[in-house]
Amino acid sequence: MATAPTRKQPGQGTKFQPKQPIPLEERLRRLFTTLCAQIDGGHFVNAIKTCHKILRLDPTDADALQTKLFLLLQTEQYEAALSLIGDDTLDHRAFEKAYALYRFHKEEEASHVLQELKQSQKGQRGVLHLDAQLNYRQGSYQTSLELYSELLETADPVRFCLSRVSTHNIHRCISQQSEEYSDVLTNFTASQKHLDFINTGFLHALDELPASVVSAIETLPPPTSHPAQVAVESHSTLNKELEEEPVVTKAKKVRMKRVPKGVIPGVTPPDPERWLKKSERSNYNQGKKRKGIGGGTTQGVVADNAPPPSGAGKTSKGKKKKS
């Protein structure tokens, strides 16, 4: 006869086996997989946090550092990007440094880094784009126009999507302009308009102005600084003038309904007993007559010829009882 197997009590015959730690290579592989998924999905803020986790495990990982720098530029954290670059003058980070300085409105430093970069990476499209944008911001519209013209000649005007199977989809995709070509064409048009205005456009604008305005403009001295600097100086001057102007406060209108009788606002001093209860004030019930006392007569005096009460001497008629 077979006997039933006995159940083991919890904790009997089993040994605790500690969980083995995940190797460093496996942890890095998982983090990089998560990082790629976050970048593909556009979750750049979470991707930066994943870069921090990778750099805590391996602070010298070149891929994580480069990816973090790219993400900081994408999220417009230019000061953090410059601090990450530091004093690194290597060619593979010189372009990112020049771009961060340009976006941080440090045009002189960006121009200095860009001049060194053009010698080592001459003809590189990213460098040409940044050089054209920097010249446009500094007001060198002729130079920016030439650079945009060079980029426009070598840019691919259409975008091909050969991965589409349908002929209709491929035709529709080919008819669209490429993103680079569209951006370059927009900036080229803007540079051309500024250059046309500087050369001939302002003359047509002056012809349309009244004669008094034209004579006033001709007598004024020419500007000596950059237009952006003039705007900043005028803004600071306006703020200083506003700070120096005295603040005029309007006098609050007094409601006469709330002013006590016999009090003139600003002339009559305030009553020192105004915070006391009315029953505790010294002038309480002064000049007021008490109600309920008849005619001011002395208490206890009875009039001699008092009129008889109405209805005196009359007997009330009662109902006869029925027998």
Tab-separated table of C-alpha atoms in Angstrom:
chain	number	residue	atom	x	y	z
A	1	MET	CA	0.000	0.000	0.000
A	2	ALA	CA	1.506	3.311	-1.112
A	3	THR	CA	1.847	6.034	1.476
A	4	ALA	CA	1.025	9.665	0.714
A	5	PRO	CA	4.072	11.932	0.378
A	6	THR	CA	4.628	14.198	3.328
A	7	ARG	CA	4.617	17.935	2.746
A	8	LYS	CA	7.669	19.881	3.706
A	9	GLN	CA	7.094	22.572	6.195
A	10	PRO	CA	8.125	26.096	5.162
A	11	GLY	CA	11.726	26.732	5.949
A	12	GLN	CA	12.648	23.043	6.209
A	13	GLY	CA	15.105	21.614	3.751
A	14	THR	CA	15.475	24.843	1.704
A	15	LYS	CA	18.472	27.138	1.727
A	16	PHE	CA	18.334	30.856	0.966
A	17	GLN	CA	20.221	31.654	-2.189
A	18	PRO	CA	21.139	35.360	-2.537
A	19	LYS	CA	20.335	37.008	-5.857
A	20	GLN	CA	23.376	37.326	-8.034
A	21	PRO	CA	24.202	40.942	-9.008
A	22	ILE	CA	23.814	41.836	-12.662
A	23	PRO	CA	27.173	42.235	-14.389
A	24	LEU	CA	28.237	45.728	-15.389
A	25	GLU	CA	28.195	44.925	-19.101
A	26	GLU	CA	24.610	43.680	-18.907
A	27	ARG	CA	23.439	46.754	-16.976
A	28	LEU	CA	25.074	49.041	-19.531
A	29	ARG	CA	23.508	47.081	-22.391
A	30	ARG	CA	20.034	47.439	-20.856
A	31	LEU	CA	20.518	51.156	-20.227
A	32	PHE	CA	21.676	51.779	-23.803
A	33	THR	CA	18.656	49.859	-25.105
A	34	THR	CA	16.386	52.089	-23.015
A	35	LEU	CA	18.285	55.169	-24.193
A	36	CYS	CA	17.777	54.307	-27.873
A	37	ALA	CA	14.050	53.731	-27.323
A	38	GLN	CA	13.693	57.063	-25.500
A	39	ILE	CA	15.496	58.973	-28.267
A	40	ASP	CA	13.420	57.287	-30.980
A	41	GLY	CA	10.257	58.217	-29.092
A	42	GLY	CA	11.333	61.836	-28.573
A	43	HIS	CA	11.511	61.556	-24.762
A	44	PHE	CA	14.667	63.645	-24.475
A	45	VAL	CA	14.292	64.604	-20.789
A	46	ASN	CA	14.098	60.969	-19.713
A	47	ALA	CA	16.947	60.154	-22.096
A	48	ILE	CA	19.172	62.666	-20.274
A	49	LYS	CA	18.383	60.901	-16.990
A	50	THR	CA	19.369	57.576	-18.568
A	51	CYS	CA	22.670	59.161	-19.695
A	52	HIS	CA	23.304	60.160	-16.082
A	53	LYS	CA	22.774	56.540	-14.980
A	54	ILE	CA	25.226	55.297	-17.628
A	55	LEU	CA	27.841	57.886	-16.678
A	56	ARG	CA	27.534	56.937	-13.003
A	57	LEU	CA	28.510	53.397	-13.970
A	58	ASP	CA	31.145	54.425	-16.526
A	59	PRO	CA	32.104	58.140	-16.332
A	60	THR	CA	34.430	57.880	-19.359
A	61	ASP	CA	31.941	56.373	-21.814
A	62	ALA	CA	32.387	58.418	-24.996
A	63	ASP	CA	29.030	57.409	-26.511
A	64	ALA	CA	27.099	58.453	-23.407
A	65	LEU	CA	28.919	61.795	-23.232
A	66	GLN	CA	28.288	62.529	-26.898
A	67	THR	CA	24.633	61.515	-26.590
A	68	LYS	CA	24.154	63.670	-23.519
A	69	LEU	CA	25.667	66.650	-25.351
A	70	PHE	CA	23.318	66.073	-28.283
A	71	LEU	CA	20.308	65.878	-25.945
A	72	LEU	CA	21.286	69.074	-24.115
A	73	LEU	CA	21.456	70.923	-27.428
A	74	GLN	CA	18.109	69.467	-28.505
A	75	THR	CA	16.432	70.621	-25.255
A	76	GLU	CA	18.061	74.094	-25.544
A	77	GLN	CA	20.161	73.709	-22.381
A	78	TYR	CA	23.106	75.565	-23.871
A	79	GLU	CA	24.749	76.585	-20.603
A	80	ALA	CA	24.786	72.955	-19.428
A	81	ALA	CA	26.158	71.914	-22.822
A	82	LEU	CA	29.004	74.441	-22.564
A	83	SER	CA	29.857	73.253	-19.053
A	84	LEU	CA	29.907	69.651	-20.336
A	85	ILE	CA	32.259	70.604	-23.169
A	86	GLY	CA	34.438	72.687	-20.849
A	87	ASP	CA	37.829	73.577	-22.255
A	88	ASP	CA	37.782	70.675	-24.698
A	89	THR	CA	39.278	71.897	-27.975
A	90	LEU	CA	39.002	68.615	-29.874
A	91	ASP	CA	37.603	68.746	-33.392
A	92	HIS	CA	34.737	66.337	-32.692
A	93	ARG	CA	33.251	68.796	-30.166
A	94	ALA	CA	34.305	72.124	-31.661
A	95	PHE	CA	31.185	72.364	-33.799
A	96	GLU	CA	28.883	71.710	-30.814
A	97	LYS	CA	30.766	74.357	-28.834
A	98	ALA	CA	30.432	76.933	-31.612
A	99	TYR	CA	26.732	76.150	-32.007
A	100	ALA	CA	26.081	76.423	-28.253
A	101	LEU	CA	27.916	79.769	-28.123
A	102	TYR	CA	25.878	81.007	-31.093
A	103	ARG	CA	22.581	80.008	-29.483
A	104	PHE	CA	23.758	81.496	-26.168
A	105	HIS	CA	24.236	84.870	-27.991
A	106	LYS	CA	28.020	84.897	-27.633
A	107	GLU	CA	28.728	85.741	-31.259
A	108	GLU	CA	32.361	86.808	-30.857
A	109	GLU	CA	33.404	83.587	-29.111
A	110	ALA	CA	31.375	81.519	-31.580
A	111	SER	CA	33.049	83.288	-34.511
A	112	HIS	CA	36.498	82.610	-33.054
A	113	VAL	CA	35.778	78.872	-32.639
A	114	LEU	CA	34.189	78.745	-36.083
A	115	GLN	CA	37.226	80.279	-37.786
A	116	GLU	CA	39.421	77.530	-36.355
A	117	LEU	CA	36.827	74.925	-37.304
A	118	LYS	CA	36.671	76.070	-40.952
A	119	GLN	CA	40.380	75.401	-41.346
A	120	SER	CA	40.082	71.789	-40.194
A	121	GLN	CA	36.627	71.002	-41.612
A	122	LYS	CA	36.513	73.090	-44.752
A	123	GLY	CA	33.419	72.543	-46.889
A	124	GLN	CA	31.484	70.677	-44.205
A	125	ARG	CA	27.758	71.509	-44.575
A	126	GLY	CA	27.094	71.975	-40.878
A	127	VAL	CA	29.923	74.477	-40.605
A	128	LEU	CA	28.611	76.378	-43.646
A	129	HIS	CA	25.113	76.521	-42.141
A	130	LEU	CA	26.407	77.868	-38.837
A	131	ASP	CA	28.698	80.368	-40.571
A	132	ALA	CA	25.786	81.686	-42.654
A	133	GLN	CA	23.530	82.044	-39.603
A	134	LEU	CA	26.253	83.813	-37.639
A	135	ASN	CA	26.890	86.303	-40.459
A	136	TYR	CA	23.147	86.922	-40.796
A	137	ARG	CA	22.827	87.733	-37.087
A	138	GLN	CA	25.841	90.053	-37.191
A	139	GLY	CA	24.384	91.983	-40.145
A	140	SER	CA	26.758	90.688	-42.839
A	141	TYR	CA	23.943	89.939	-45.269
A	142	GLN	CA	26.162	89.798	-48.355
A	143	THR	CA	28.351	87.063	-46.835
A	144	SER	CA	25.346	85.111	-45.576
A	145	LEU	CA	23.713	85.407	-49.010
A	146	GLU	CA	26.797	83.933	-50.682
A	147	LEU	CA	26.959	81.052	-48.198
A	148	TYR	CA	23.249	80.286	-48.557
A	149	SER	CA	23.615	80.405	-52.339
A	150	GLU	CA	26.397	77.821	-52.151
A	151	LEU	CA	24.290	75.605	-49.877
A	152	LEU	CA	21.266	76.009	-52.117
A	153	GLU	CA	23.191	74.853	-55.181
A	154	THR	CA	24.423	71.682	-53.499
A	155	ALA	CA	21.260	70.842	-51.508
A	156	ASP	CA	18.925	68.100	-52.668
A	157	PRO	CA	15.688	69.893	-53.622
A	158	VAL	CA	13.438	66.822	-53.328
A	159	ARG	CA	13.069	63.955	-50.900
A	160	PHE	CA	12.859	60.366	-52.172
A	161	CYS	CA	11.015	57.685	-50.217
A	162	LEU	CA	11.823	54.457	-52.036
A	163	SER	CA	10.529	52.417	-49.112
A	164	ARG	CA	6.948	53.140	-50.229
A	165	VAL	CA	5.455	50.384	-52.352
A	166	SER	CA	2.549	52.252	-53.893
A	167	THR	CA	3.304	54.360	-56.949
A	168	HIS	CA	0.985	57.102	-55.702
A	169	ASN	CA	2.819	57.326	-52.383
A	170	ILE	CA	6.219	57.490	-54.075
A	171	HIS	CA	5.047	60.267	-56.403
A	172	ARG	CA	3.626	62.214	-53.493
A	173	CYS	CA	6.846	61.888	-51.493
A	174	ILE	CA	9.065	62.927	-54.405
A	175	SER	CA	7.044	66.109	-54.937
A	176	GLN	CA	7.882	67.332	-51.410
A	177	GLN	CA	10.904	69.518	-50.794
A	178	SER	CA	13.632	68.278	-48.486
A	179	GLU	CA	13.816	69.903	-45.065
A	180	GLU	CA	17.328	71.263	-45.638
A	181	TYR	CA	16.428	72.754	-49.018
A	182	SER	CA	13.337	74.456	-47.558
A	183	ASP	CA	15.296	75.984	-44.647
A	184	VAL	CA	18.124	77.192	-46.878
A	185	LEU	CA	15.660	78.715	-49.340
A	186	THR	CA	13.871	80.592	-46.540
A	187	ASN	CA	17.121	81.993	-45.126
A	188	PHE	CA	18.372	82.863	-48.617
A	189	THR	CA	15.193	84.876	-49.280
A	190	ALA	CA	15.500	86.692	-45.945
A	191	SER	CA	19.136	87.641	-46.642
A	192	GLN	CA	18.205	88.861	-50.123
A	193	LYS	CA	15.418	91.074	-48.756
A	194	HIS	CA	17.680	92.648	-46.148
A	195	LEU	CA	20.370	93.283	-48.742
A	196	ASP	CA	17.883	94.822	-51.190
A	197	PHE	CA	16.556	97.128	-48.493
A	198	ILE	CA	20.053	98.279	-47.544
A	199	ASN	CA	21.010	98.958	-51.163
A	200	THR	CA	17.855	100.425	-52.713
A	201	GLY	CA	14.805	99.681	-50.584
A	202	PHE	CA	15.395	102.399	-48.013
A	203	LEU	CA	15.456	105.037	-50.776
A	204	HIS	CA	11.946	104.104	-51.889
A	205	ALA	CA	10.844	104.120	-48.240
A	206	LEU	CA	12.278	107.628	-47.777
A	207	ASP	CA	10.416	108.907	-50.844
A	208	GLU	CA	7.127	107.882	-49.252
A	209	LEU	CA	7.811	109.767	-45.995
A	210	PRO	CA	6.729	113.405	-45.406
A	211	ALA	CA	9.316	116.127	-46.048
A	212	SER	CA	9.475	117.125	-42.363
A	213	VAL	CA	10.402	113.586	-41.324
A	214	VAL	CA	13.033	113.313	-44.073
A	215	SER	CA	14.699	116.595	-43.032
A	216	ALA	CA	14.750	115.461	-39.383
A	217	ILE	CA	16.364	112.148	-40.329
A	218	GLU	CA	19.021	113.861	-42.465
A	219	THR	CA	20.067	116.158	-39.611
A	220	LEU	CA	20.460	113.322	-37.076
A	221	PRO	CA	23.951	111.806	-36.574
A	222	PRO	CA	24.503	108.291	-37.969
A	223	PRO	CA	24.272	105.339	-35.549
A	224	THR	CA	27.600	104.159	-34.133
A	225	SER	CA	26.666	100.733	-32.743
A	226	HIS	CA	24.910	97.554	-33.779
A	227	PRO	CA	21.082	97.813	-34.038
A	228	ALA	CA	20.626	95.095	-31.432
A	229	GLN	CA	22.959	96.947	-29.060
A	230	VAL	CA	21.054	100.186	-29.684
A	231	ALA	CA	17.800	98.434	-28.811
A	232	VAL	CA	19.304	97.094	-25.572
A	233	GLU	CA	20.703	100.518	-24.636
A	234	SER	CA	17.396	102.269	-25.353
A	235	HIS	CA	15.556	99.648	-23.311
A	236	SER	CA	17.935	100.123	-20.355
A	237	THR	CA	17.626	103.920	-20.646
A	238	LEU	CA	13.855	103.666	-20.641
A	239	ASN	CA	13.919	101.460	-17.560
A	240	LYS	CA	16.234	103.916	-15.789
A	241	GLU	CA	13.927	106.831	-16.614
A	242	LEU	CA	10.938	104.913	-15.323
A	243	GLU	CA	12.779	104.168	-12.075
A	244	GLU	CA	13.747	107.834	-11.611
A	245	GLU	CA	10.223	109.150	-12.174
A	246	PRO	CA	8.404	109.847	-8.885
A	247	VAL	CA	5.468	107.627	-8.228
A	248	VAL	CA	2.294	109.732	-8.082
A	249	THR	CA	-0.352	108.196	-5.860
A	250	LYS	CA	-3.921	109.351	-6.299
A	251	ALA	CA	-5.649	110.641	-3.177
A	252	LYS	CA	-8.375	108.307	-2.049
A	253	LYS	CA	-11.782	109.940	-2.203
A	254	VAL	CA	-13.503	110.094	1.191
A	255	ARG	CA	-17.093	108.949	1.370
A	256	MET	CA	-18.970	111.703	3.202
A	257	LYS	CA	-21.706	109.302	4.282
A	258	ARG	CA	-19.224	107.578	6.559
A	259	VAL	CA	-17.835	110.797	8.078
A	260	PRO	CA	-19.406	111.673	11.492
A	261	LYS	CA	-21.401	114.866	11.852
A	262	GLY	CA	-19.310	117.969	12.506
A	263	VAL	CA	-16.047	116.332	11.298
A	264	ILE	CA	-14.091	117.777	8.390
A	265	PRO	CA	-11.659	115.253	6.805
A	266	GLY	CA	-8.048	116.392	7.155
A	267	VAL	CA	-8.966	119.286	9.506
A	268	THR	CA	-10.816	117.955	12.523
A	269	PRO	CA	-8.586	115.844	14.786
A	270	PRO	CA	-9.806	112.284	15.345
A	271	ASP	CA	-11.844	111.516	18.461
A	272	PRO	CA	-9.568	109.858	21.069
A	273	GLU	CA	-12.533	107.794	22.328
A	274	ARG	CA	-13.414	106.415	18.910
A	275	TRP	CA	-12.165	102.926	19.846
A	276	LEU	CA	-14.349	102.699	22.990
A	277	LYS	CA	-17.854	101.353	23.139
A	278	LYS	CA	-20.592	103.949	22.853
A	279	SER	CA	-21.799	103.154	26.376
A	280	GLU	CA	-18.293	103.831	27.773
A	281	ARG	CA	-17.810	107.191	26.090
A	282	SER	CA	-18.030	110.418	28.117
A	283	ASN	CA	-20.663	111.977	25.856
A	284	TYR	CA	-23.010	109.012	26.002
A	285	ASN	CA	-26.718	110.119	26.373
A	286	GLN	CA	-25.779	113.780	26.673
A	287	GLY	CA	-28.384	116.174	25.225
A	288	LYS	CA	-30.965	113.419	24.832
A	289	LYS	CA	-34.342	113.256	26.620
A	290	ARG	CA	-35.462	110.078	28.234
A	291	LYS	CA	-38.604	108.640	26.801
A	292	GLY	CA	-41.587	107.420	28.863
A	293	ILE	CA	-41.931	110.407	31.323
A	294	GLY	CA	-45.052	112.469	30.843
A	295	GLY	CA	-44.882	116.251	30.350
A	296	GLY	CA	-42.056	116.964	32.785
A	297	THR	CA	-44.420	116.916	35.847
A	298	THR	CA	-43.194	116.030	39.296
A	299	GLN	CA	-43.662	112.468	40.313
A	300	GLY	CA	-46.605	111.966	42.796
A	301	VAL	CA	-48.637	115.079	41.849
A	302	VAL	CA	-52.300	114.339	41.139
A	303	ALA	CA	-54.469	116.739	39.218
A	304	ASP	CA	-57.556	118.066	41.120
A	305	ASN	CA	-59.935	118.436	38.242
A	306	ALA	CA	-59.248	115.183	36.602
A	307	PRO	CA	-61.810	114.357	33.942
A	308	PRO	CA	-63.995	111.399	34.741
A	309	PRO	CA	-63.185	108.269	32.885
A	310	SER	CA	-65.120	107.650	29.762
A	311	GLY	CA	-68.204	105.526	30.233
A	312	ALA	CA	-68.594	106.278	33.977
A	313	GLY	CA	-72.086	105.754	35.463
A	314	LYS	CA	-73.176	103.440	32.677
A	315	THR	CA	-74.148	99.905	33.464
A	316	SER	CA	-73.432	97.136	31.124
A	317	LYS	CA	-76.420	95.446	29.719
A	318	GLY	CA	-76.459	91.767	30.237
A	319	LYS	CA	-78.518	89.109	28.484
A	320	LYS	CA	-81.759	87.995	30.091
A	321	LYS	CA	-81.880	84.501	31.317
A	322	LYS	CA	-84.523	82.261	29.944
A	323	SER	CA	-86.901	80.927	32.521
